[in-house]
PDB file of C-alpha atoms and ligand atoms in Angstrom:
ATOM      1  CA  MET A   9      28.709 -20.887  19.057  1.00 42.00           C
ATOM      2  CA  SER A  10      28.029 -24.349  20.333  1.00 48.00           C
ATOM      3  CA  ASP A  11      29.857 -23.470  23.560  1.00 52.00           C
ATOM      4  CA  VAL A  12      26.996 -21.172  24.542  1.00 60.00           C
ATOM      5  CA  GLU A  13      24.039 -23.117  25.849  1.00 71.00           C
ATOM      6  CA  VAL A  14      20.632 -21.536  25.420  1.00 74.00           C
ATOM      7  CA  PRO A  15      18.081 -22.985  27.855  1.00 81.00           C
ATOM      8  CA  GLU A  16      15.020 -24.156  25.943  1.00 83.00           C
ATOM      9  CA  SER A  17      12.872 -22.423  28.521  1.00 84.00           C
ATOM     10  CA  HIS A  18      14.176 -19.025  27.423  1.00 81.00           C
ATOM     11  CA  PRO A  19      11.220 -17.075  25.991  1.00 77.00           C
ATOM     12  CA  ARG A  20      13.195 -16.255  22.856  1.00 81.00           C
ATOM     13  CA  TYR A  21      14.956 -19.593  22.542  1.00 82.00           C
ATOM     14  CA  GLU A  22      14.460 -19.936  18.806  1.00 82.00           C
ATOM     15  CA  SER A  23      15.747 -16.463  18.048  1.00 84.00           C
ATOM     16  CA  LEU A  24      18.895 -17.010  20.117  1.00 86.00           C
ATOM     17  CA  LEU A  25      19.483 -20.407  18.545  1.00 86.00           C
ATOM     18  CA  THR A  26      19.198 -18.835  15.100  1.00 90.00           C
ATOM     19  CA  ARG A  27      21.763 -16.226  16.032  1.00 91.00           C
ATOM     20  CA  HIS A  28      24.193 -18.887  17.241  1.00 93.00           C
ATOM     21  CA  ARG A  29      23.807 -20.844  14.014  1.00 95.00           C
ATOM     22  CA  ILE A  30      24.738 -17.783  11.993  1.00 96.00           C
ATOM     23  CA  GLU A  31      27.759 -17.108  14.196  1.00 95.00           C
ATOM     24  CA  GLU A  32      28.839 -20.694  13.724  1.00 96.00           C
ATOM     25  CA  GLY A  33      28.338 -20.314   9.973  1.00 97.00           C
ATOM     26  CA  VAL A  34      30.721 -17.363   9.942  1.00 97.00           C
ATOM     27  CA  GLU A  35      33.269 -19.330  11.962  1.00 97.00           C
ATOM     28  CA  LYS A  36      33.068 -22.244   9.503  1.00 96.00           C
ATOM     29  CA  GLY A  37      33.464 -19.982   6.469  1.00 97.00           C
ATOM     30  CA  ILE A  38      29.928 -20.701   5.262  1.00 97.00           C
ATOM     31  CA  THR A  39      28.323 -17.351   6.028  1.00 97.00           C
ATOM     32  CA  SER A  40      29.851 -14.001   5.081  1.00 95.00           C
ATOM     33  CA  ARG A  41      30.214 -11.237   7.632  1.00 94.00           C
ATOM     34  CA  GLN A  42      27.604  -9.297   5.667  1.00 93.00           C
ATOM     35  CA  GLY A  43      25.353 -12.237   6.384  1.00 95.00           C
ATOM     36  CA  LEU A  44      25.418 -11.173  10.026  1.00 94.00           C
ATOM     37  CA  ILE A  45      23.947  -7.833   9.036  1.00 95.00           C
ATOM     38  CA  ALA A  46      21.242  -9.505   6.962  1.00 95.00           C
ATOM     39  CA  GLN A  47      20.430 -11.677   9.976  1.00 95.00           C
ATOM     40  CA  GLY A  48      20.040  -8.580  12.151  1.00 95.00           C
ATOM     41  CA  ARG A  49      17.623  -7.022   9.686  1.00 95.00           C
ATOM     42  CA  GLY A  50      15.644 -10.216   9.546  1.00 96.00           C
ATOM     43  CA  GLU A  51      15.471 -10.517  13.337  1.00 94.00           C
ATOM     44  CA  ALA A  52      13.977  -7.058  13.648  1.00 95.00           C
ATOM     45  CA  PHE A  53      11.101  -7.974  11.323  1.00 96.00           C
ATOM     46  CA  ASP A  54      10.655 -11.379  12.923  1.00 95.00           C
ATOM     47  CA  TYR A  55      10.379  -9.717  16.322  1.00 93.00           C
ATOM     48  CA  LEU A  56       7.600  -7.478  15.058  1.00 94.00           C
ATOM     49  CA  LEU A  57       5.813 -10.421  13.452  1.00 95.00           C
ATOM     50  CA  GLY A  58       5.837 -12.129  16.842  1.00 93.00           C
ATOM     51  CA  GLU A  59       8.387 -14.772  15.742  1.00 93.00           C
ATOM     52  CA  ARG A  60       5.607 -16.952  14.355  1.00 95.00           C
ATOM     53  CA  THR A  61       4.269 -18.090  11.007  1.00 97.00           C
ATOM     54  CA  THR A  62       1.308 -15.869  10.202  1.00 97.00           C
ATOM     55  CA  GLY A  63      -1.749 -17.227   8.398  1.00 97.00           C
ATOM     56  CA  SER A  64      -0.793 -15.380   5.209  1.00 97.00           C
ATOM     57  CA  ALA A  65       2.774 -16.765   5.344  1.00 98.00           C
ATOM     58  CA  ASP A  66       1.327 -20.237   5.730  1.00 98.00           C
ATOM     59  CA  ALA A  67      -0.878 -19.750   2.657  1.00 98.00           C
ATOM     60  CA  ALA A  68       2.191 -18.547   0.743  1.00 98.00           C
ATOM     61  CA  ALA A  69       4.128 -21.639   1.827  1.00 98.00           C
ATOM     62  CA  ARG A  70       1.300 -23.815   0.474  1.00 98.00           C
ATOM     63  CA  ALA A  71       1.275 -21.950  -2.858  1.00 98.00           C
ATOM     64  CA  ALA A  72       5.065 -22.339  -3.032  1.00 99.00           C
ATOM     65  CA  ALA A  73       4.725 -26.079  -2.427  1.00 99.00           C
ATOM     66  CA  ALA A  74       2.153 -26.339  -5.238  1.00 99.00           C
ATOM     67  CA  HIS A  75       4.464 -24.459  -7.640  1.00 98.00           C
ATOM     68  CA  LEU A  76       7.370 -26.741  -6.757  1.00 98.00           C
ATOM     69  CA  LEU A  77       5.236 -29.847  -7.353  1.00 98.00           C
ATOM     70  CA  LEU A  78       3.992 -28.522 -10.711  1.00 98.00           C
ATOM     71  CA  ALA A  79       7.467 -27.517 -11.894  1.00 98.00           C
ATOM     72  CA  ASP A  80       9.380 -29.293 -14.666  1.00 98.00           C
ATOM     73  CA  HIS A  81      12.687 -28.297 -13.145  1.00 98.00           C
ATOM     74  CA  PRO A  82      12.568 -26.730  -9.673  1.00 98.00           C
ATOM     75  CA  VAL A  83      15.789 -25.440  -8.101  1.00 98.00           C
ATOM     76  CA  LEU A  84      16.356 -24.416  -4.484  1.00 98.00           C
ATOM     77  CA  SER A  85      18.983 -21.702  -4.236  1.00 98.00           C
ATOM     78  CA  VAL A  86      21.245 -21.824  -1.167  1.00 98.00           C
ATOM     79  CA  ASN A  87      23.268 -18.918   0.191  1.00 97.00           C
ATOM     80  CA  GLY A  88      25.515 -18.616   3.236  1.00 97.00           C
ATOM     81  CA  ASN A  89      22.788 -17.638   5.682  1.00 97.00           C
ATOM     82  CA  VAL A  90      20.390 -20.332   4.621  1.00 98.00           C
ATOM     83  CA  ALA A  91      23.134 -22.978   4.615  1.00 98.00           C
ATOM     84  CA  ALA A  92      23.971 -22.094   8.210  1.00 98.00           C
ATOM     85  CA  LEU A  93      20.347 -21.897   9.370  1.00 97.00           C
ATOM     86  CA  CYS A  94      18.565 -24.883   7.830  1.00 97.00           C
ATOM     87  CA  PRO A  95      20.775 -27.139   5.681  1.00 98.00           C
ATOM     88  CA  GLY A  96      19.029 -30.397   6.579  1.00 98.00           C
ATOM     89  CA  GLU A  97      15.598 -28.866   6.020  1.00 98.00           C
ATOM     90  CA  LEU A  98      16.605 -27.732   2.516  1.00 98.00           C
ATOM     91  CA  VAL A  99      17.932 -31.165   1.634  1.00 98.00           C
ATOM     92  CA  GLU A 100      14.649 -32.666   2.798  1.00 98.00           C
ATOM     93  CA  LEU A 101      12.532 -30.219   0.774  1.00 98.00           C
ATOM     94  CA  ALA A 102      14.646 -30.916  -2.326  1.00 98.00           C
ATOM     95  CA  GLU A 103      13.951 -34.628  -1.904  1.00 98.00           C
ATOM     96  CA  VAL A 104      10.229 -34.239  -1.321  1.00 98.00           C
ATOM     97  CA  VAL A 105       9.610 -32.068  -4.413  1.00 98.00           C
ATOM     98  CA  GLY A 106      12.396 -33.485  -6.605  1.00 98.00           C
ATOM     99  CA  ALA A 107      14.329 -30.216  -6.818  1.00 98.00           C
ATOM    100  CA  ASP A 108      18.004 -29.503  -7.405  1.00 98.00           C
ATOM    101  CA  LEU A 109      20.033 -27.653  -4.795  1.00 98.00           C
ATOM    102  CA  GLU A 110      22.300 -24.903  -6.106  1.00 98.00           C
ATOM    103  CA  VAL A 111      24.718 -22.777  -4.123  1.00 98.00           C
ATOM    104  CA  ASN A 112      24.206 -19.206  -5.256  1.00 95.00           C
ATOM    105  CA  LEU A 113      26.196 -16.489  -3.470  1.00 94.00           C
ATOM    106  CA  PHE A 114      25.997 -12.728  -3.601  1.00 89.00           C
ATOM    107  CA  ASN A 115      29.609 -12.491  -2.435  1.00 87.00           C
ATOM    108  CA  ARG A 116      30.962 -15.423  -4.333  1.00 93.00           C
ATOM    109  CA  THR A 117      34.331 -16.922  -3.421  1.00 94.00           C
ATOM    110  CA  ASP A 118      35.501 -20.402  -4.392  1.00 95.00           C
ATOM    111  CA  GLU A 119      36.283 -21.171  -0.771  1.00 96.00           C
ATOM    112  CA  ARG A 120      32.809 -20.324   0.433  1.00 97.00           C
ATOM    113  CA  MET A 121      31.178 -22.129  -2.493  1.00 97.00           C
ATOM    114  CA  ARG A 122      33.058 -25.305  -1.578  1.00 97.00           C
ATOM    115  CA  ALA A 123      32.448 -24.946   2.155  1.00 98.00           C
ATOM    116  CA  ILE A 124      28.691 -24.723   1.520  1.00 98.00           C
ATOM    117  CA  VAL A 125      28.649 -27.642  -0.942  1.00 98.00           C
ATOM    118  CA  ASP A 126      30.483 -29.765   1.662  1.00 97.00           C
ATOM    119  CA  HIS A 127      28.168 -28.594   4.419  1.00 98.00           C
ATOM    120  CA  LEU A 128      25.082 -29.602   2.382  1.00 98.00           C
ATOM    121  CA  ARG A 129      26.644 -32.990   1.611  1.00 98.00           C
ATOM    122  CA  ASP A 130      27.274 -33.457   5.347  1.00 98.00           C
ATOM    123  CA  HIS A 131      23.539 -32.920   5.762  1.00 98.00           C
ATOM    124  CA  GLY A 132      22.626 -35.615   3.260  1.00 98.00           C
ATOM    125  CA  ALA A 133      22.643 -33.822  -0.105  1.00 98.00           C
ATOM    126  CA  GLU A 134      23.827 -35.948  -3.019  1.00 94.00           C
ATOM    127  CA  ALA A 135      24.257 -33.625  -5.982  1.00 94.00           C
ATOM    128  CA  VAL A 136      24.795 -29.937  -5.313  1.00 98.00           C
ATOM    129  CA  ARG A 137      25.012 -27.499  -8.207  1.00 98.00           C
ATOM    130  CA  GLY A 138      26.675 -24.113  -8.401  1.00 97.00           C
ATOM    131  CA  LEU A 139      30.340 -24.871  -8.997  1.00 96.00           C
ATOM    132  CA  THR A 140      30.056 -25.147 -12.788  1.00 96.00           C
ATOM    133  CA  ALA A 141      28.905 -21.527 -13.115  1.00 95.00           C
ATOM    134  CA  ASP A 142      28.582 -21.730 -16.907  1.00 97.00           C
ATOM    135  CA  GLY A 143      25.354 -19.727 -17.070  1.00 97.00           C
ATOM    136  CA  ARG A 144      24.620 -16.035 -16.479  1.00 97.00           C
ATOM    137  CA  ILE A 145      21.627 -14.037 -15.273  1.00 96.00           C
ATOM    138  CA  PRO A 146      21.181 -11.305 -17.915  1.00 95.00           C
ATOM    139  CA  GLY A 147      21.485  -7.708 -16.734  1.00 93.00           C
ATOM    140  CA  ILE A 148      23.572  -8.444 -13.626  1.00 94.00           C
ATOM    141  CA  ASP A 149      27.281  -7.705 -13.270  1.00 91.00           C
ATOM    142  CA  HIS A 150      29.652 -10.581 -13.992  1.00 86.00           C
ATOM    143  CA  GLU A 151      30.442 -12.155 -10.588  1.00 87.00           C
ATOM    144  CA  ARG A 152      26.903 -11.820  -9.295  1.00 91.00           C
ATOM    145  CA  ALA A 153      25.358 -13.168 -12.494  1.00 95.00           C
ATOM    146  CA  LYS A 154      26.939 -16.620 -12.247  1.00 96.00           C
ATOM    147  CA  VAL A 155      24.670 -19.660 -12.140  1.00 97.00           C
ATOM    148  CA  ASP A 156      24.802 -23.210 -13.462  1.00 98.00           C
ATOM    149  CA  ALA A 157      23.347 -23.358 -16.992  1.00 98.00           C
ATOM    150  CA  GLU A 158      21.723 -26.700 -16.163  1.00 98.00           C
ATOM    151  CA  GLY A 159      20.659 -25.553 -12.699  1.00 98.00           C
ATOM    152  CA  ILE A 160      19.105 -22.154 -12.033  1.00 98.00           C
ATOM    153  CA  GLY A 161      19.764 -21.279 -15.701  1.00 97.00           C
ATOM    154  CA  ASP A 162      17.391 -24.022 -16.834  1.00 98.00           C
ATOM    155  CA  ALA A 163      14.901 -23.910 -13.931  1.00 98.00           C
ATOM    156  CA  ASP A 164      11.258 -22.969 -14.449  1.00 98.00           C
ATOM    157  CA  VAL A 165      10.650 -22.529 -10.698  1.00 98.00           C
ATOM    158  CA  VAL A 166      13.300 -21.210  -8.280  1.00 98.00           C
ATOM    159  CA  LEU A 167      13.087 -20.905  -4.517  1.00 98.00           C
ATOM    160  CA  VAL A 168      15.368 -18.074  -3.467  1.00 97.00           C
ATOM    161  CA  PRO A 169      15.439 -17.492   0.272  1.00 97.00           C
ATOM    162  CA  LEU A 170      16.961 -14.125   1.287  1.00 94.00           C
ATOM    163  CA  GLU A 171      17.819 -13.167  -2.275  1.00 92.00           C
ATOM    164  CA  ASP A 172      19.285  -9.798  -3.195  1.00 91.00           C
ATOM    165  CA  GLY A 173      16.718  -7.452  -4.750  1.00 93.00           C
ATOM    166  CA  ASP A 174      18.583  -6.933  -8.037  1.00 94.00           C
ATOM    167  CA  ARG A 175      19.010 -10.585  -8.689  1.00 94.00           C
ATOM    168  CA  ALA A 176      15.469 -11.377  -7.644  1.00 95.00           C
ATOM    169  CA  GLU A 177      14.246  -8.875 -10.211  1.00 96.00           C
ATOM    170  CA  ALA A 178      16.544 -10.240 -12.935  1.00 96.00           C
ATOM    171  CA  LEU A 179      15.471 -13.834 -12.266  1.00 96.00           C
ATOM    172  CA  GLY A 180      11.861 -12.763 -12.594  1.00 95.00           C
ATOM    173  CA  ALA A 181      12.689 -11.027 -15.875  1.00 96.00           C
ATOM    174  CA  MET A 182      14.041 -14.375 -17.143  1.00 96.00           C
ATOM    175  CA  GLY A 183      10.465 -15.625 -16.864  1.00 96.00           C
ATOM    176  CA  LYS A 184      11.016 -17.883 -13.891  1.00 97.00           C
ATOM    177  CA  VAL A 185       8.416 -18.484 -11.233  1.00 98.00           C
ATOM    178  CA  GLU A 186      10.138 -17.050  -8.216  1.00 98.00           C
ATOM    179  CA  LEU A 187       9.438 -18.177  -4.670  1.00 98.00           C
ATOM    180  CA  VAL A 188      11.068 -15.813  -2.164  1.00 98.00           C
ATOM    181  CA  VAL A 189      11.487 -16.207   1.581  1.00 98.00           C
ATOM    182  CA  ASP A 190      12.115 -12.804   3.175  1.00 98.00           C
ATOM    183  CA  LEU A 191      11.018 -11.387   6.506  1.00 98.00           C
ATOM    184  CA  ASN A 192      10.788  -7.886   5.084  1.00 97.00           C
ATOM    185  CA  PRO A 193       7.624  -7.523   2.980  1.00 98.00           C
ATOM    186  CA  MET A 194       8.902  -4.169   1.711  1.00 97.00           C
ATOM    187  CA  SER A 195      12.179  -5.598   0.402  1.00 96.00           C
ATOM    188  CA  ARG A 196      12.438  -5.622  -3.365  1.00 96.00           C
ATOM    189  CA  SER A 197      12.942  -9.379  -3.373  1.00 97.00           C
ATOM    190  CA  ALA A 198       9.585  -9.890  -1.683  1.00 98.00           C
ATOM    191  CA  GLN A 199       7.946  -7.310  -3.946  1.00 97.00           C
ATOM    192  CA  VAL A 200       9.034  -8.955  -7.214  1.00 97.00           C
ATOM    193  CA  ALA A 201       8.311 -12.537  -6.119  1.00 98.00           C
ATOM    194  CA  THR A 202       5.604 -14.677  -7.687  1.00 98.00           C
ATOM    195  CA  VAL A 203       5.142 -16.034  -4.172  1.00 98.00           C
ATOM    196  CA  PRO A 204       6.617 -14.024  -1.289  1.00 98.00           C
ATOM    197  CA  ILE A 205       6.815 -16.030   1.939  1.00 98.00           C
ATOM    198  CA  VAL A 206       7.203 -13.458   4.714  1.00 98.00           C
ATOM    199  CA  ASP A 207       8.536 -15.750   7.411  1.00 98.00           C
ATOM    200  CA  ASN A 208      11.789 -16.806   8.998  1.00 97.00           C
ATOM    201  CA  VAL A 209      13.489 -19.266   6.659  1.00 97.00           C
ATOM    202  CA  ILE A 210      13.990 -21.538   9.656  1.00 96.00           C
ATOM    203  CA  ARG A 211      10.200 -21.963   9.921  1.00 97.00           C
ATOM    204  CA  ALA A 212       9.320 -21.431   6.251  1.00 98.00           C
ATOM    205  CA  ILE A 213      11.341 -24.255   4.681  1.00 98.00           C
ATOM    206  CA  PRO A 214       9.945 -27.067   6.889  1.00 98.00           C
ATOM    207  CA  ASN A 215       6.500 -25.566   6.405  1.00 98.00           C
ATOM    208  CA  VAL A 216       6.791 -25.706   2.594  1.00 99.00           C
ATOM    209  CA  THR A 217       7.916 -29.335   2.971  1.00 98.00           C
ATOM    210  CA  ARG A 218       4.909 -30.111   5.165  1.00 98.00           C
ATOM    211  CA  HIS A 219       2.560 -28.623   2.539  1.00 98.00           C
ATOM    212  CA  ALA A 220       4.358 -30.466  -0.256  1.00 98.00           C
ATOM    213  CA  ARG A 221       3.839 -33.766   1.576  1.00 98.00           C
ATOM    214  CA  ASP A 222       0.214 -32.879   2.135  1.00 98.00           C
ATOM    215  CA  LEU A 223      -0.237 -32.079  -1.585  1.00 98.00           C
ATOM    216  CA  ALA A 224       1.772 -35.042  -2.845  1.00 97.00           C
ATOM    217  CA  ASP A 225      -1.315 -36.907  -4.076  1.00 98.00           C
ATOM    218  CA  ALA A 226      -3.170 -33.847  -5.367  1.00 98.00           C
ATOM    219  CA  SER A 227      -4.080 -33.735  -9.049  1.00 98.00           C
ATOM    220  CA  GLU A 228      -2.595 -31.116 -11.361  1.00 98.00           C
ATOM    221  CA  ALA A 229      -5.957 -29.356 -11.359  1.00 98.00           C
ATOM    222  CA  GLU A 230      -5.914 -29.199  -7.559  1.00 98.00           C
ATOM    223  CA  LEU A 231      -2.352 -27.862  -7.562  1.00 98.00           C
ATOM    224  CA  HIS A 232      -3.304 -25.223 -10.143  1.00 98.00           C
ATOM    225  CA  ALA A 233      -6.228 -24.229  -7.957  1.00 98.00           C
ATOM    226  CA  VAL A 234      -3.856 -23.633  -5.017  1.00 98.00           C
ATOM    227  CA  VAL A 235      -1.545 -21.585  -7.243  1.00 98.00           C
ATOM    228  CA  ASP A 236      -4.390 -19.563  -8.786  1.00 98.00           C
ATOM    229  CA  GLY A 237      -5.958 -18.908  -5.392  1.00 98.00           C
ATOM    230  CA  PHE A 238      -2.831 -17.136  -4.187  1.00 98.00           C
ATOM    231  CA  ASP A 239      -2.362 -13.396  -4.533  1.00 98.00           C
ATOM    232  CA  ALA A 240       1.065 -11.866  -3.819  1.00 98.00           C
ATOM    233  CA  GLU A 241      -0.181  -8.336  -3.206  1.00 98.00           C
ATOM    234  CA  THR A 242      -2.786  -9.412  -0.684  1.00 98.00           C
ATOM    235  CA  THR A 243      -0.147 -11.467   1.113  1.00 98.00           C
ATOM    236  CA  LEU A 244       2.338  -8.592   1.274  1.00 98.00           C
ATOM    237  CA  ALA A 245      -0.374  -6.265   2.552  1.00 98.00           C
ATOM    238  CA  ALA A 246      -1.297  -8.795   5.261  1.00 97.00           C
ATOM    239  CA  ALA A 247       2.362  -9.054   6.318  1.00 97.00           C
ATOM    240  CA  GLU A 248       2.710  -5.276   6.524  1.00 97.00           C
ATOM    241  CA  ARG A 249      -0.423  -5.150   8.634  1.00 96.00           C
ATOM    242  CA  ALA A 250       0.932  -7.825  10.979  1.00 95.00           C
ATOM    243  CA  ILE A 251       4.132  -5.817  11.400  1.00 94.00           C
ATOM    244  CA  ARG A 252       2.194  -2.646  12.138  1.00 93.00           C
ATOM    245  CA  GLU A 253       0.172  -4.547  14.729  1.00 90.00           C
ATOM    246  CA  GLY A 254       3.475  -5.811  16.167  1.00 81.00           C
ATOM    247  CA  VAL A 255       4.622  -2.220  16.591  1.00 81.00           C
ATOM    248  CA  ASP A 256       1.328  -1.346  18.291  1.00 82.00           C
ATOM    249  CA  ASP A 257       1.567  -4.343  20.608  1.00 73.00           C
ATOM    250  CA  GLU A 258       4.995  -3.221  21.757  1.00 64.00           C
ATOM    251  CA  GLY A 259       3.250  -0.523  23.742  1.00 56.00           C
ATOM    252  CA  ASP A 260       1.419  -3.262  25.661  1.00 58.00           C
ATOM    253  CA  GLY A 261       4.690  -4.964  26.543  1.00 49.00           C
ATOM    254  CA  GLU A 262       3.506  -8.197  24.947  1.00 50.00           C
ATOM    255  CA  ASN A 263       6.576  -8.956  22.941  1.00 48.00           C
ATOM    256  CA  GLU A 264       9.403  -8.467  25.391  1.00 47.00           C
ATOM    257  CA  SER A 265      12.742 -10.251  25.354  1.00 46.00           C
TER     258      SER A 265
HETATM  259  P1  LIG B   3      17.080  -4.462  -0.419  1.00 92.17           P
HETATM  260  O1  LIG B   3      16.134  -3.379  -0.050  1.00 92.17           O
HETATM  261  O2  LIG B   3      18.118  -4.085  -1.409  1.00 92.17           O
HETATM  262  O3  LIG B   3      16.345  -5.684  -0.833  1.00 92.17           O
HETATM  263  P2  LIG B   3      17.656  -5.916   1.953  1.00 92.17           P
HETATM  264  O4  LIG B   3      16.799  -5.407   3.056  1.00 92.17           O
HETATM  265  O5  LIG B   3      17.190  -7.108   1.243  1.00 92.17           O
HETATM  266  O6  LIG B   3      17.914  -4.761   0.914  1.00 92.17           O
HETATM  267  P3  LIG B   3      19.894  -7.525   2.661  1.00 92.17           P
HETATM  268  O7  LIG B   3      20.671  -7.417   3.914  1.00 92.17           O
HETATM  269  O8  LIG B   3      20.623  -7.727   1.404  1.00 92.17           O
HETATM  270  O9  LIG B   3      19.036  -6.205   2.587  1.00 92.17           O
HETATM  271  O10 LIG B   3      18.862  -8.713   2.715  1.00 92.17           O
HETATM  272  C1  LIG B   3      18.538  -9.401   3.823  1.00 92.17           C
HETATM  273  C2  LIG B   3      17.068  -9.706   3.749  1.00 92.17           C
HETATM  274  O11 LIG B   3      16.872 -10.991   4.259  1.00 92.17           O
HETATM  275  C3  LIG B   3      16.259  -8.735   4.593  1.00 92.17           C
HETATM  276  O12 LIG B   3      15.104  -8.358   3.929  1.00 92.17           O
HETATM  277  C4  LIG B   3      15.922  -9.579   5.837  1.00 92.17           C
HETATM  278  O13 LIG B   3      14.668  -9.232   6.363  1.00 92.17           O
HETATM  279  C5  LIG B   3      15.905 -10.969   5.272  1.00 92.17           C
HETATM  280  N1  LIG B   3      16.266 -12.012   6.261  1.00 92.17           N
HETATM  281  C6  LIG B   3      17.352 -12.064   7.052  1.00 92.17           C
HETATM  282  N2  LIG B   3      17.370 -13.164   7.812  1.00 92.17           N
HETATM  283  C7  LIG B   3      16.248 -13.868   7.477  1.00 92.17           C
HETATM  284  C8  LIG B   3      15.709 -15.124   7.905  1.00 92.17           C
HETATM  285  N3  LIG B   3      16.296 -15.871   8.830  1.00 92.17           N
HETATM  286  N4  LIG B   3      14.564 -15.523   7.320  1.00 92.17           N
HETATM  287  C9  LIG B   3      13.947 -14.773   6.376  1.00 92.17           C
HETATM  288  N5  LIG B   3      14.407 -13.587   5.941  1.00 92.17           N
HETATM  289  C10 LIG B   3      15.550 -13.140   6.474  1.00 92.17           C
HETATM  290 MG1  LIG B   4      16.270  -7.720  -0.244  1.00 92.17          MG
END
């Protein structure tokens, strides 16, 4: 909704901007209407987290960056929400770590696939995978199992922001290192991830890029040390604690819109 101006001075500027981007995504045929519901769920958690990147989310972003740099074939999966929220940021991350971009939709339609591919190209992407759809994720029903055999099918490390729980689990079962961005630490996607980044994708993607740039000259041993120093369970527990503290703070009126 570019016709609605949000003053930058608004205390919840970023949250309102995010909402407008999703609305615009729906209008352009990039985001599904169910994507609006996902956005609402995400906003609720973000609100409780104080709409900020927590220390544990930052550590997860650094571990994700190290995994992407160590990967033989990293792929960044793009769905309708992510395409609407941070297309340019995803293109930039793909460049910095040498990853492929692949459109990967839960509610797959040819029209939406094409709209997202075009949208990513408008934001500077050269090759975008996903249209070939000649690979399958085992154990998932036909439409939802589709991936590119030479994209996600072949990847050793996949970044899946806002992925559905079933597919996140199945991708993990394929032996892939799975980097998940999800504001809900209790969601199955976050629970099955090798690295769960509990943060808004709008902040998380540029943050992973920043860490990847910072680690660009690190040795393999240093990258392995970052990866080995990360613990998913500790991170999820820290995120749950931050949310509980957010609920407590509500009583103090600290987090008002
Ligand atoms: P399940 O328990 O089956 O995993 P779900 O909670 O994942 O269900 P969905 O609506 O399919 O339900 O998934 C949306 C997920 O994406 C939610 O966990 C939500 O917190 C998260 N989410 C939504 N918007 C964002 C965002 N901008 N950044 C990060 N995570 C987001
Ligand atoms: Mg989920």
